[in-house]
Coordinates of C-alpha atoms in Angstrom, one line a residue:
X1 CA 77.8 -89.1 -5.2
X2 CA 75.6 -92.1 -5.7
X3 CA 72.0 -91.4 -7.3
X4 CA 69.5 -89.9 -4.9
X5 CA 66.4 -92.1 -5.1
X6 CA 63.8 -89.9 -2.4
X7 CA 60.8 -88.3 -3.3
X8 CA 60.4 -84.8 -4.4
X9 CA 57.6 -82.7 -2.8
X10 CA 54.4 -83.2 -4.7
X11 CA 53.1 -79.8 -2.6
X12 CA 53.4 -76.4 -3.8
X13 CA 56.1 -74.2 -1.5
X14 CA 55.2 -71.7 0.9
X15 CA 57.3 -69.2 2.3
X16 CA 60.6 -70.2 4.0
X17 CA 60.9 -67.1 6.5
X18 CA 57.9 -69.1 8.1
X19 CA 60.3 -71.9 9.2
X20 CA 60.8 -70.0 12.5
X21 CA 60.0 -71.1 16.2
X22 CA 57.3 -69.2 17.3
X23 CA 58.5 -69.6 21.3
X24 CA 62.3 -68.9 20.6
X25 CA 62.7 -66.8 17.0
X26 CA 65.2 -69.7 15.9
X27 CA 65.1 -71.2 12.6
X28 CA 64.1 -74.8 12.7
X29 CA 65.9 -77.6 11.9
X30 CA 65.7 -78.5 8.5
X31 CA 66.1 -82.4 9.2
X32 CA 66.4 -84.4 5.6
X33 CA 65.2 -82.1 3.4
X34 CA 65.7 -84.3 0.2
X35 CA 63.3 -87.0 2.0
X36 CA 60.1 -85.7 0.5
X37 CA 58.4 -86.0 3.9
X38 CA 58.0 -83.2 6.8
X39 CA 59.6 -84.2 9.8
X40 CA 57.6 -86.8 11.8
X41 CA 56.0 -84.9 15.0
X42 CA 57.4 -81.8 13.6
X43 CA 60.1 -79.7 12.8
X44 CA 62.5 -79.7 15.7
X45 CA 63.8 -76.2 17.5
X46 CA 67.5 -76.1 18.8
X47 CA 65.7 -75.5 22.1
X48 CA 63.6 -78.5 22.3
X49 CA 60.1 -77.6 20.8
X50 CA 58.4 -79.5 18.0
X51 CA 56.6 -77.1 15.4
X52 CA 54.3 -78.5 12.9
X53 CA 51.7 -75.6 11.2
X54 CA 50.5 -75.3 7.9
X55 CA 53.0 -72.3 7.5
X56 CA 55.6 -74.1 8.7
X57 CA 55.3 -77.3 6.5
X58 CA 55.0 -75.2 3.6
X59 CA 58.3 -73.3 4.3
X60 CA 59.8 -76.9 4.6
X61 CA 58.4 -77.4 1.6
X62 CA 60.2 -74.7 0.2
X63 CA 63.4 -75.8 1.5
X64 CA 63.1 -79.3 0.0
X65 CA 62.2 -78.1 -3.4
X66 CA 65.4 -75.7 -3.1
X67 CA 67.5 -78.4 -1.8
X68 CA 66.0 -81.1 -4.8
X69 CA 66.9 -78.5 -7.6
X70 CA 70.5 -77.8 -6.5
X71 CA 71.0 -81.5 -5.9
X72 CA 69.9 -82.1 -9.4
X73 CA 72.5 -79.4 -10.7
X74 CA 75.0 -81.2 -9.0
X75 CA 74.0 -84.8 -10.4
X76 CA 74.1 -82.9 -14.0
X77 CA 77.7 -81.6 -13.2
X78 CA 78.8 -84.4 -12.1
X79 CA 78.2 -86.4 -15.2
X80 CA 79.5 -90.2 -14.3
X81 CA 77.9 -93.3 -13.1
X82 CA 74.8 -92.3 -14.4
X83 CA 74.3 -89.4 -12.4
X84 CA 73.4 -87.4 -15.4
X85 CA 70.6 -90.0 -16.4
X86 CA 69.3 -89.5 -12.7
X87 CA 69.2 -85.5 -13.3
X88 CA 67.4 -86.1 -16.3
X89 CA 64.5 -88.4 -14.5
X90 CA 64.5 -86.2 -11.7
X91 CA 63.8 -83.1 -13.8
X92 CA 61.0 -85.1 -15.9
X93 CA 59.3 -85.8 -12.6
X94 CA 59.7 -82.2 -11.9
X95 CA 57.9 -81.1 -15.0
X96 CA 54.8 -83.2 -14.0
X97 CA 54.9 -81.7 -10.8
X98 CA 55.0 -78.3 -12.2
X99 CA 52.6 -79.1 -14.8
X100 CA 49.9 -80.3 -12.0
X101 CA 50.6 -77.5 -9.5
X102 CA 51.9 -74.3 -10.9
X103 CA 49.3 -73.4 -14.0
X104 CA 48.4 -69.9 -11.7
X105 CA 49.6 -67.8 -8.9
X106 CA 49.8 -69.3 -5.5
X107 CA 46.7 -68.6 -3.9
X108 CA 48.3 -68.7 -0.7
X109 CA 50.7 -66.0 -0.7
X110 CA 50.8 -62.8 1.1
X111 CA 49.0 -59.6 -0.2
X112 CA 52.6 -57.8 -0.5
X113 CA 54.2 -60.5 -2.5
X114 CA 54.5 -61.0 -5.8
X115 CA 53.0 -64.3 -6.3
X116 CA 54.9 -67.0 -7.2
X117 CA 53.5 -70.3 -8.8
X118 CA 55.6 -73.2 -7.3
X119 CA 56.0 -71.6 -4.4
X120 CA 54.5 -68.5 -2.9
X121 CA 56.9 -66.0 -4.1
X122 CA 57.9 -65.3 -7.4
X123 CA 61.3 -64.6 -6.2
X124 CA 61.3 -68.0 -4.6
X125 CA 60.4 -69.6 -8.2
X126 CA 62.8 -67.7 -9.8
X127 CA 65.8 -69.2 -7.3
X128 CA 64.6 -72.5 -8.1
X129 CA 64.1 -72.1 -12.0
X130 CA 67.8 -70.9 -12.2
X131 CA 69.0 -74.3 -10.8
X132 CA 67.1 -75.9 -12.8
X133 CA 67.7 -74.1 -16.1
X134 CA 71.9 -74.4 -15.4
X135 CA 71.0 -78.2 -14.7
X136 CA 69.8 -78.7 -18.3
X137 CA 72.0 -76.3 -19.6
X138 CA 74.7 -78.9 -18.7
X139 CA 72.9 -81.5 -19.6
X140 CA 72.6 -80.2 -22.8
X141 CA 76.2 -79.4 -23.1
X142 CA 77.1 -83.2 -22.8
X143 CA 74.4 -84.2 -25.2
X144 CA 72.6 -86.0 -22.5
X145 CA 69.7 -88.1 -23.6
X146 CA 66.0 -87.1 -23.0
X147 CA 66.7 -83.2 -22.3
X148 CA 63.5 -82.9 -25.3
X149 CA 61.0 -83.8 -22.7
X150 CA 62.0 -80.8 -20.5
X151 CA 61.4 -78.2 -23.4
X152 CA 57.8 -77.7 -21.7
X153 CA 59.3 -76.5 -18.3
X154 CA 62.1 -74.7 -19.7
X155 CA 59.6 -72.6 -21.6
X156 CA 56.7 -72.2 -19.1
X157 CA 59.6 -71.2 -16.6
X158 CA 60.5 -68.2 -18.6
X159 CA 57.3 -67.5 -19.6
X160 CA 56.2 -66.9 -15.9
X161 CA 59.7 -65.2 -15.1
X162 CA 58.8 -62.8 -17.9
X163 CA 55.1 -62.0 -16.7
X164 CA 56.4 -61.4 -13.3
X165 CA 59.4 -59.1 -14.7
X166 CA 56.6 -57.1 -16.6
X167 CA 54.6 -56.6 -13.3
X168 CA 57.8 -55.2 -11.5
X169 CA 58.6 -53.1 -14.6
X170 CA 55.1 -51.5 -14.7
X171 CA 55.3 -50.5 -11.0
X172 CA 59.0 -49.3 -11.3
X173 CA 60.6 -51.7 -9.4
X174 CA 63.5 -52.1 -12.1
X175 CA 65.8 -51.8 -9.2
X176 CA 64.9 -54.7 -7.3
X177 CA 66.4 -57.7 -6.1
X178 CA 63.4 -60.0 -7.5
X179 CA 64.0 -58.5 -10.8
X180 CA 67.8 -59.7 -10.7
X181 CA 66.5 -63.2 -9.6
X182 CA 63.7 -63.3 -12.2
X183 CA 66.2 -62.0 -15.1
X184 CA 68.6 -64.6 -13.9
X185 CA 65.6 -67.2 -14.1
X186 CA 64.8 -66.4 -17.7
X187 CA 68.2 -66.3 -18.9
X188 CA 69.4 -69.7 -17.4
X189 CA 65.9 -71.6 -18.7
X190 CA 66.0 -69.5 -22.0
X191 CA 69.5 -70.4 -22.9
X192 CA 68.9 -73.8 -21.8
X193 CA 65.9 -74.7 -24.1
X194 CA 68.1 -73.2 -26.9
X195 CA 70.7 -75.4 -26.4
X196 CA 68.2 -78.4 -26.1
X197 CA 67.2 -77.5 -29.5
X198 CA 70.4 -76.8 -30.9
X199 CA 69.4 -73.3 -31.6
X200 CA 71.1 -69.8 -31.2
X201 CA 69.6 -68.2 -28.2
X202 CA 67.7 -65.2 -29.1
X203 CA 66.8 -63.7 -25.9
X204 CA 69.7 -61.2 -25.4
X205 CA 67.4 -58.2 -26.2
X206 CA 64.6 -59.3 -23.8
X207 CA 66.7 -60.9 -20.9
X208 CA 70.7 -59.2 -21.1
X209 CA 71.0 -55.8 -23.2
X210 CA 67.6 -54.5 -23.4
X211 CA 65.6 -51.6 -21.8
X212 CA 64.9 -54.4 -18.7
X213 CA 67.6 -57.0 -19.4
X214 CA 70.4 -57.7 -16.7
X215 CA 72.7 -54.8 -17.6
X216 CA 69.9 -51.9 -17.2
X217 CA 69.0 -53.7 -14.0
X218 CA 72.2 -53.6 -12.6
X219 CA 72.9 -50.1 -13.5
X220 CA 69.3 -49.4 -11.6
X221 CA 69.7 -51.4 -8.3
X222 CA 73.9 -50.8 -7.9
X223 CA 74.9 -47.3 -6.7
X224 CA 77.9 -45.4 -7.7
X225 CA 79.6 -46.8 -4.2
X226 CA 79.3 -50.2 -5.2
X227 CA 76.4 -51.2 -2.8
X228 CA 73.3 -52.8 -3.5
X229 CA 70.3 -50.4 -2.9
X230 CA 69.0 -51.4 0.1
X231 CA 72.9 -51.3 2.2
X232 CA 72.1 -54.8 3.3
X233 CA 75.0 -57.1 3.2
X234 CA 72.5 -60.6 2.8
X235 CA 70.7 -58.6 -0.6
X236 CA 74.0 -57.3 -2.0
X237 CA 75.3 -60.8 -2.0
X238 CA 72.2 -62.0 -3.2
X239 CA 72.0 -59.7 -6.2
X240 CA 75.5 -60.2 -7.1
X241 CA 75.1 -64.0 -7.2
X242 CA 72.1 -63.8 -9.1
X243 CA 73.9 -61.7 -11.8
X244 CA 77.0 -64.0 -11.9
X245 CA 74.6 -67.0 -12.5
X246 CA 73.0 -65.0 -15.3
X247 CA 76.3 -64.4 -16.9
X248 CA 77.4 -68.2 -17.3
X249 CA 79.0 -68.4 -21.0
X250 CA 79.8 -64.3 -20.9
X251 CA 83.3 -63.1 -21.0
X252 CA 83.7 -60.8 -18.7
X253 CA 85.3 -58.6 -21.0
X254 CA 82.3 -58.8 -23.4
X255 CA 80.0 -57.3 -20.7
X256 CA 79.8 -53.7 -21.1
X257 CA 82.6 -51.6 -19.4
X258 CA 80.2 -49.8 -17.0
X259 CA 78.1 -52.8 -15.7
X260 CA 81.5 -54.8 -15.1
X261 CA 82.9 -52.0 -13.1
X262 CA 79.6 -52.2 -11.2
X263 CA 80.1 -56.0 -10.6
X264 CA 83.7 -55.2 -9.7
X265 CA 82.4 -52.5 -7.3
X266 CA 80.2 -55.1 -5.6
X267 CA 83.1 -57.6 -4.8
X268 CA 85.0 -54.7 -3.5
X269 CA 82.3 -53.7 -1.5
X270 CA 82.4 -57.6 0.0
X271 CA 86.5 -57.4 0.0
X272 CA 86.4 -54.2 2.0
X273 CA 83.5 -55.0 4.9
X274 CA 84.9 -58.3 5.2
X275 CA 87.3 -59.0 8.1
X276 CA 90.9 -60.5 7.6
X277 CA 89.3 -63.7 8.8
X278 CA 86.7 -63.4 6.1
X279 CA 84.0 -62.6 8.4
X280 CA 81.4 -60.8 6.7
X281 CA 78.9 -58.1 8.9
X282 CA 75.4 -58.9 8.6
X283 CA 74.7 -55.0 8.0
X284 CA 71.1 -53.8 7.9
X285 CA 69.3 -56.8 7.8
X286 CA 69.7 -60.2 6.6
X287 CA 70.3 -63.4 8.5
X288 CA 73.3 -63.7 10.8
X289 CA 74.5 -67.2 10.6
X290 CA 72.9 -69.9 9.0
X291 CA 74.4 -73.1 6.8
X292 CA 72.3 -72.8 3.6
X293 CA 73.6 -69.0 3.4
X294 CA 77.1 -69.8 4.1
X295 CA 76.7 -72.3 1.0
X296 CA 75.4 -69.3 -0.9
X297 CA 78.3 -67.1 0.0
X298 CA 80.6 -69.7 -0.6
X299 CA 79.4 -70.0 -4.4
X300 CA 79.5 -66.6 -4.7
X301 CA 83.2 -66.4 -3.9
X302 CA 84.1 -68.9 -6.6
X303 CA 81.8 -67.2 -9.2
X304 CA 83.4 -63.7 -8.1
X305 CA 87.0 -65.1 -8.3
X306 CA 86.2 -66.6 -11.8
X307 CA 84.8 -63.0 -13.0
X308 CA 87.2 -60.5 -11.2
X309 CA 89.2 -62.4 -8.9
X310 CA 90.4 -60.7 -5.1
X311 CA 92.6 -61.9 -2.7
X312 CA 90.3 -61.4 0.4
X313 CA 87.7 -63.7 -1.5
X314 CA 89.6 -66.6 -0.5
X315 CA 89.2 -65.8 3.2
X316 CA 85.8 -65.3 2.6
X317 CA 85.5 -68.5 1.3
X318 CA 87.0 -70.4 3.7
X319 CA 84.9 -68.8 6.4
X320 CA 82.0 -69.7 4.5
X321 CA 82.9 -73.4 4.2
X322 CA 83.5 -73.7 7.7
X323 CA 80.0 -72.2 8.5
X324 CA 78.5 -74.4 5.9
X325 CA 79.8 -77.6 7.5
X326 CA 78.2 -80.5 6.3
X327 CA 76.1 -79.1 4.0
X328 CA 78.6 -78.5 1.5
X329 CA 77.7 -81.3 -0.8
X330 CA 79.2 -80.9 -3.7
X331 CA 79.1 -77.4 -3.7
X332 CA 82.5 -77.3 -5.2
X333 CA 81.2 -78.7 -8.7
X334 CA 78.8 -76.0 -9.1
X335 CA 81.3 -73.4 -9.9
X336 CA 85.0 -74.9 -10.0
X337 CA 86.5 -75.7 -13.0
X338 CA 83.4 -75.5 -15.1
X339 CA 84.4 -72.5 -17.6
X340 CA 81.4 -70.7 -16.3
X341 CA 82.6 -67.8 -17.9
X342 CA 83.6 -67.8 -21.8
X343 CA 86.6 -66.0 -21.3
X344 CA 89.5 -64.9 -18.9
X345 CA 88.8 -62.7 -15.5
X346 CA 88.8 -59.1 -15.5
X347 CA 92.0 -57.7 -13.5
X348 CA 92.3 -58.7 -10.0
X349 CA 91.0 -56.0 -7.5
X350 CA 92.9 -53.9 -5.5
X351 CA 93.1 -54.8 -1.6
X352 CA 91.2 -52.3 0.3
X353 CA 92.2 -49.1 2.0
X354 CA 92.6 -49.1 5.8
X355 CA 89.4 -46.5 5.6
X356 CA 87.2 -47.0 3.4
X357 CA 83.8 -45.2 3.1
X358 CA 80.9 -45.8 1.2
X359 CA 79.0 -42.6 0.6
X360 CA 75.8 -43.6 -0.9
X361 CA 75.1 -46.7 1.5
X362 CA 76.5 -44.6 4.0
X363 CA 78.8 -47.1 6.2
X364 CA 82.6 -46.4 6.7
X365 CA 85.3 -49.5 7.6
X366 CA 88.4 -48.2 9.8
X367 CA 90.8 -51.1 10.4
X368 CA 94.0 -50.5 12.6
X369 CA 96.0 -53.5 14.9
X370 CA 93.4 -56.4 14.7
X371 CA 91.0 -53.9 15.3
X372 CA 87.7 -53.4 12.4
X373 CA 85.3 -51.3 13.3
X374 CA 82.5 -50.5 11.1
X375 CA 80.1 -47.6 11.1
X376 CA 76.7 -47.0 10.1
X377 CA 75.5 -43.2 8.8
X378 CA 73.6 -43.7 5.9
X379 CA 69.9 -43.7 4.4
X380 CA 67.3 -45.8 6.2
X381 CA 68.0 -49.1 4.4
X382 CA 65.3 -49.4 1.9
X383 CA 62.2 -51.6 2.9
X384 CA 64.4 -53.3 5.4
X385 CA 65.8 -50.6 7.4
X386 CA 67.3 -50.8 11.2
X387 CA 67.2 -47.8 13.2
X388 CA 70.6 -48.0 13.7
X389 CA 72.4 -44.7 13.2
X390 CA 75.8 -44.1 14.2
X391 CA 76.0 -48.1 15.3
X392 CA 79.7 -48.9 15.5
X393 CA 80.5 -52.9 15.4
X394 CA 83.6 -54.4 16.0
X395 CA 85.2 -57.2 14.8
X396 CA 88.7 -59.2 14.7
X397 CA 90.0 -61.3 12.3
X398 CA 87.3 -63.9 13.2
X399 CA 85.8 -62.1 16.4
X400 CA 82.4 -60.8 16.2
X401 CA 82.8 -58.8 19.4
X402 CA 80.1 -56.3 18.8
X403 CA 78.8 -57.4 15.6
X404 CA 75.8 -55.7 13.7
X405 CA 73.0 -58.2 15.0
X406 CA 71.5 -59.6 12.0
X407 CA 67.7 -60.5 11.5
X408 CA 65.7 -63.5 12.4
X409 CA 63.3 -65.1 10.0
X410 CA 60.7 -62.4 9.0
X411 CA 57.6 -64.7 10.1
X412 CA 58.4 -64.1 13.7
X413 CA 57.4 -60.4 14.0
X414 CA 58.1 -59.7 17.8
X415 CA 62.1 -60.9 17.3
X416 CA 61.9 -59.0 13.6
X417 CA 60.8 -55.8 15.5
X418 CA 63.4 -56.3 18.2
X419 CA 66.5 -56.6 15.9
X420 CA 65.5 -53.9 13.8
X421 CA 65.4 -51.7 16.9
X422 CA 67.7 -48.8 18.4
X423 CA 68.1 -50.7 21.7
X424 CA 69.4 -53.7 19.8
X425 CA 72.5 -52.2 18.2
X426 CA 75.5 -50.4 19.4
X427 CA 74.1 -47.2 19.0
X428 CA 72.8 -44.3 20.9
X429 CA 69.6 -43.2 22.3
X430 CA 67.8 -40.2 23.6
X431 CA 65.2 -40.5 26.7
X432 CA 64.9 -44.0 26.4
X433 CA 63.0 -43.9 23.0
X434 CA 63.9 -45.5 19.0
X435 CA 65.5 -43.4 16.7
X436 CA 63.4 -42.0 14.2
X437 CA 63.7 -43.3 10.5
X438 CA 66.5 -41.1 8.9
X439 CA 70.1 -40.6 7.6
X440 CA 73.0 -39.3 8.6
X441 CA 75.6 -38.0 6.7
X442 CA 79.6 -38.0 6.5
X443 CA 81.0 -34.5 7.9
X444 CA 85.0 -35.7 7.5
X445 CA 87.4 -38.4 6.5
X446 CA 91.2 -38.9 6.3
X447 CA 93.6 -41.5 6.0
X448 CA 93.0 -42.8 9.6
X449 CA 89.4 -41.2 10.5
X450 CA 85.7 -40.9 9.9
X451 CA 83.3 -38.4 11.4
X452 CA 79.5 -38.9 10.6
X453 CA 76.6 -36.8 12.1
X454 CA 72.7 -37.4 12.4
X455 CA 70.5 -34.6 13.6
X456 CA 66.9 -36.3 12.6
X457 CA 67.0 -39.4 14.7
X458 CA 65.4 -37.1 17.9
X459 CA 64.1 -33.6 17.7
X460 CA 66.5 -30.9 18.7
X461 CA 69.3 -33.4 18.9
X462 CA 72.5 -33.6 17.2
X463 CA 74.8 -36.6 17.5
X464 CA 78.5 -36.6 15.9
X465 CA 80.6 -40.0 15.8
X466 CA 84.4 -39.8 15.1
X467 CA 86.2 -43.3 14.7
X468 CA 89.9 -43.2 14.4
X469 CA 92.8 -45.6 13.8
X470 CA 95.7 -45.3 16.4
X471 CA 98.9 -46.7 15.8
X472 CA 97.9 -49.9 18.2
X473 CA 94.4 -48.9 19.2
X474 CA 90.9 -47.9 17.7
X475 CA 89.6 -44.3 19.0
X476 CA 85.3 -44.2 19.1
X477 CA 84.3 -41.0 20.5
X478 CA 80.3 -39.9 20.7
X479 CA 79.2 -36.8 21.0
X480 CA 75.3 -35.9 21.5
X481 CA 74.4 -32.4 22.0
X482 CA 70.7 -31.1 22.8
X483 CA 69.2 -28.0 23.2
X484 CA 68.1 -28.6 27.1
X485 CA 68.6 -31.6 29.2
X486 CA 67.8 -34.6 28.2
X487 CA 68.9 -38.5 29.1
X488 CA 71.3 -39.9 26.9
X489 CA 72.8 -43.3 26.2
X490 CA 75.8 -44.9 24.4
X491 CA 75.1 -48.2 24.1
X492 CA 77.4 -51.4 23.9
X493 CA 75.7 -54.5 22.3
X494 CA 78.7 -57.4 22.4
X495 CA 78.4 -60.8 20.4
X496 CA 80.5 -62.4 23.0
X497 CA 80.9 -62.9 26.8
X498 CA 81.7 -59.3 28.4
X499 CA 83.6 -58.6 31.6
X500 CA 82.8 -54.9 32.6
X501 CA 84.9 -53.5 35.9
X502 CA 84.3 -49.9 37.2
X503 CA 86.9 -48.4 39.2
X504 CA 87.3 -45.9 42.0
X505 CA 88.6 -43.4 39.3
X506 CA 89.4 -43.5 35.8
X507 CA 87.7 -45.2 32.7
X508 CA 85.3 -48.0 32.9
X509 CA 87.2 -51.3 31.6
X510 CA 85.8 -54.0 29.5
X511 CA 87.1 -57.1 28.2
X512 CA 85.2 -59.0 25.5
X513 CA 85.8 -62.7 25.1
X514 CA 85.8 -64.0 21.5
X515 CA 87.0 -67.8 20.9
X516 CA 90.7 -67.4 19.9
X517 CA 91.1 -63.4 20.0
X518 CA 90.6 -60.7 23.1
X519 CA 89.2 -57.6 23.1
X520 CA 90.3 -54.6 25.7
X521 CA 88.1 -51.8 26.0
X522 CA 88.5 -48.1 28.0
X523 CA 85.5 -46.0 28.4
X524 CA 85.6 -42.5 29.7
X525 CA 82.5 -39.6 29.1
X526 CA 82.4 -35.8 30.0
X527 CA 80.3 -36.0 32.6
X528 CA 79.5 -39.1 35.5
X529 CA 77.7 -41.9 33.7
X530 CA 75.8 -45.0 34.8
X531 CA 77.4 -47.7 33.5
X532 CA 74.2 -50.2 33.6
X533 CA 75.0 -53.8 32.9
X534 CA 71.8 -56.2 32.2
X535 CA 71.1 -59.1 30.1
X536 CA 69.7 -59.1 26.4
X537 CA 69.8 -61.2 23.5
X538 CA 72.2 -62.2 21.5
X539 CA 72.6 -61.6 17.9
X540 CA 70.0 -62.9 15.5
X541 CA 71.0 -66.4 14.8
X542 CA 70.0 -67.1 18.8
X543 CA 67.7 -64.6 20.3
X544 CA 67.9 -67.1 23.5
X545 CA 71.4 -66.4 24.0
X546 CA 72.1 -64.0 26.8
X547 CA 74.8 -61.3 26.4
X548 CA 75.5 -58.5 28.8
X549 CA 74.6 -55.2 27.2
X550 CA 75.7 -52.1 28.4
X551 CA 74.5 -48.6 28.7
X552 CA 76.2 -45.4 29.8
X553 CA 73.6 -43.3 30.4
X554 CA 73.9 -39.5 31.6
X555 CA 70.9 -36.5 32.3
X556 CA 72.7 -33.4 30.3
X557 CA 72.4 -31.1 27.3
X558 CA 76.0 -32.1 26.0
X559 CA 77.6 -36.1 26.6
X560 CA 80.6 -36.9 25.1
X561 CA 81.5 -40.9 25.6
X562 CA 85.1 -42.1 24.8
X563 CA 85.8 -45.5 23.8
X564 CA 89.5 -46.8 23.1
X565 CA 89.6 -50.7 21.9
X566 CA 92.9 -52.5 21.8
X567 CA 93.3 -56.2 20.7
X568 CA 95.0 -58.2 23.3
X569 CA 97.5 -59.3 20.8
X570 CA 98.8 -55.7 20.1
X571 CA 101.2 -53.7 21.6
X572 CA 102.1 -51.6 23.6
X573 CA 99.7 -51.7 25.9
X574 CA 96.9 -48.4 26.6
X575 CA 97.6 -47.7 30.4
X576 CA 95.0 -44.8 30.7
X577 CA 92.3 -43.0 28.9
X578 CA 91.0 -39.3 29.5
X579 CA 89.1 -36.8 27.9
X580 CA 90.9 -33.2 28.0
X581 CA 88.7 -30.4 26.3
X582 CA 88.3 -31.5 22.9
X583 CA 91.0 -34.2 23.0
X584 CA 91.3 -37.7 23.9
X585 CA 94.9 -38.7 25.9
X586 CA 95.7 -42.1 25.5
X587 CA 98.8 -43.1 27.6
X588 CA 100.8 -46.5 26.6
X589 CA 103.2 -48.5 28.3
X590 CA 106.1 -47.5 26.9
X591 CA 105.8 -43.8 28.1
X592 CA 104.3 -42.9 24.9
X593 CA 101.1 -40.7 24.5
X594 CA 98.5 -40.4 21.9
X595 CA 96.2 -37.4 21.3
X596 CA 93.3 -37.6 19.4
X597 CA 90.4 -35.0 18.3
X598 CA 86.8 -35.4 19.4
X599 CA 85.7 -34.4 16.0
X600 CA 83.5 -31.6 17.3

């Protein structure tokens, strides 16, 4: 990679979530983020819009600064043909920019934010500072000349991270994902400065093993089931990546055993929810598909393999690499073969069980015969919660047949509200209303099934969902019981093309078309239902993409909706599905019959 001689931005960045088309809810095209110049004529939307507002310009500047920090880190790691000298030159330029622009908190930040200096958010400052710190760390290890001039920048970045962390700790937010990244920034910049000075790092008590250090922070923010407390795939990976970046130069075996177990548990979470093809469901918020996020997942997979390997991380990395596409510039250098940790990895993680339940986060994963289901029943998801109790997502190895829809950039209030709504999820509704913000609970689990309930989503209504793995099919039973007649709806929310076929008798048939994987569905109810199909927005990576939403609705005081799913690649084929009292009967083409309970 030849040295890049384009301009770094000379303005402070805003809030990256503002980089969204107001008409279509799409993240705008980044253009050449290393040019230092906002796209002429405005940032381009994939639907043809051009957007140019102060907020969008500020968001683009965030993306540009972060891309430059990452590029400098790659230049430092490459260390050949003058790239390390180029990295020092750019870092010295950034030292001037920071001194000019970042003396005080950002006056343009929203009131709810923890204000940054170079950016609206202190969180964004920290992410940028981690890359800067690691770039200098690498240069100092190599003995590249000129790094002494970076000490004022490193010292100021560490000081800013410490001040921001004090604010969070004082208000009781030790568990915040902000705190993880601020801690990673303090460690990266502080250790880099010590290397430049040729002294021992004296910040371990402050940043690593002290009462507010990384180890204490991970104890506070990661639950006993391995999930980061927000129960969001995105924020879970966000925190794990920051923690592993912060542990550069630390031997995995030297990490306190309870903290190492938490980190290993976080890897287990990803391995359990990922499909065989490496798809990570975007549970409870976070971007659905975007190349910069794929780069983050790819980096995380490489770091995690070096800390505590898991065979399923390879599939996740392969998927992330494909999604990153052309954006994958120099990423392998960021982690591979650099001796990130000062010692051998912890033992390899075991493969996830066919049925995996996360009690605290409130997710259950059921796998069978090419179909993976994720049942959401837990708490309301912290500050980013979606009203999706008993939602059931469906995936193949690579197909997102019925995904959790994810979330758009937060600055688009209307679409953000939509993707947080009950209507957007494969859940249930009563009287057409939104679910209340509430938690469900697990009723039962065994080696092939899980059953969960929620009683607070609607007043006077109890809903139970049982998901069971059959030998060649998946059975889903949703039961809603009310004290009197209510309008009850079970929802299908496909992320792929869907055919719906009503038959004179017997179940409604559905066919779900993934790129290379087809799913067949059979749907029967305890009372006559109206299977209304209508156009609805697709997943959050493109709200303008129309998909066929299906609502199975009946007016009743007790509603049971049975769905049986089978991958087209599996057999023997399902030939019939019926509800017989408290049993679901599935007939198969070989003449056999499978009988399943309803869980109620």
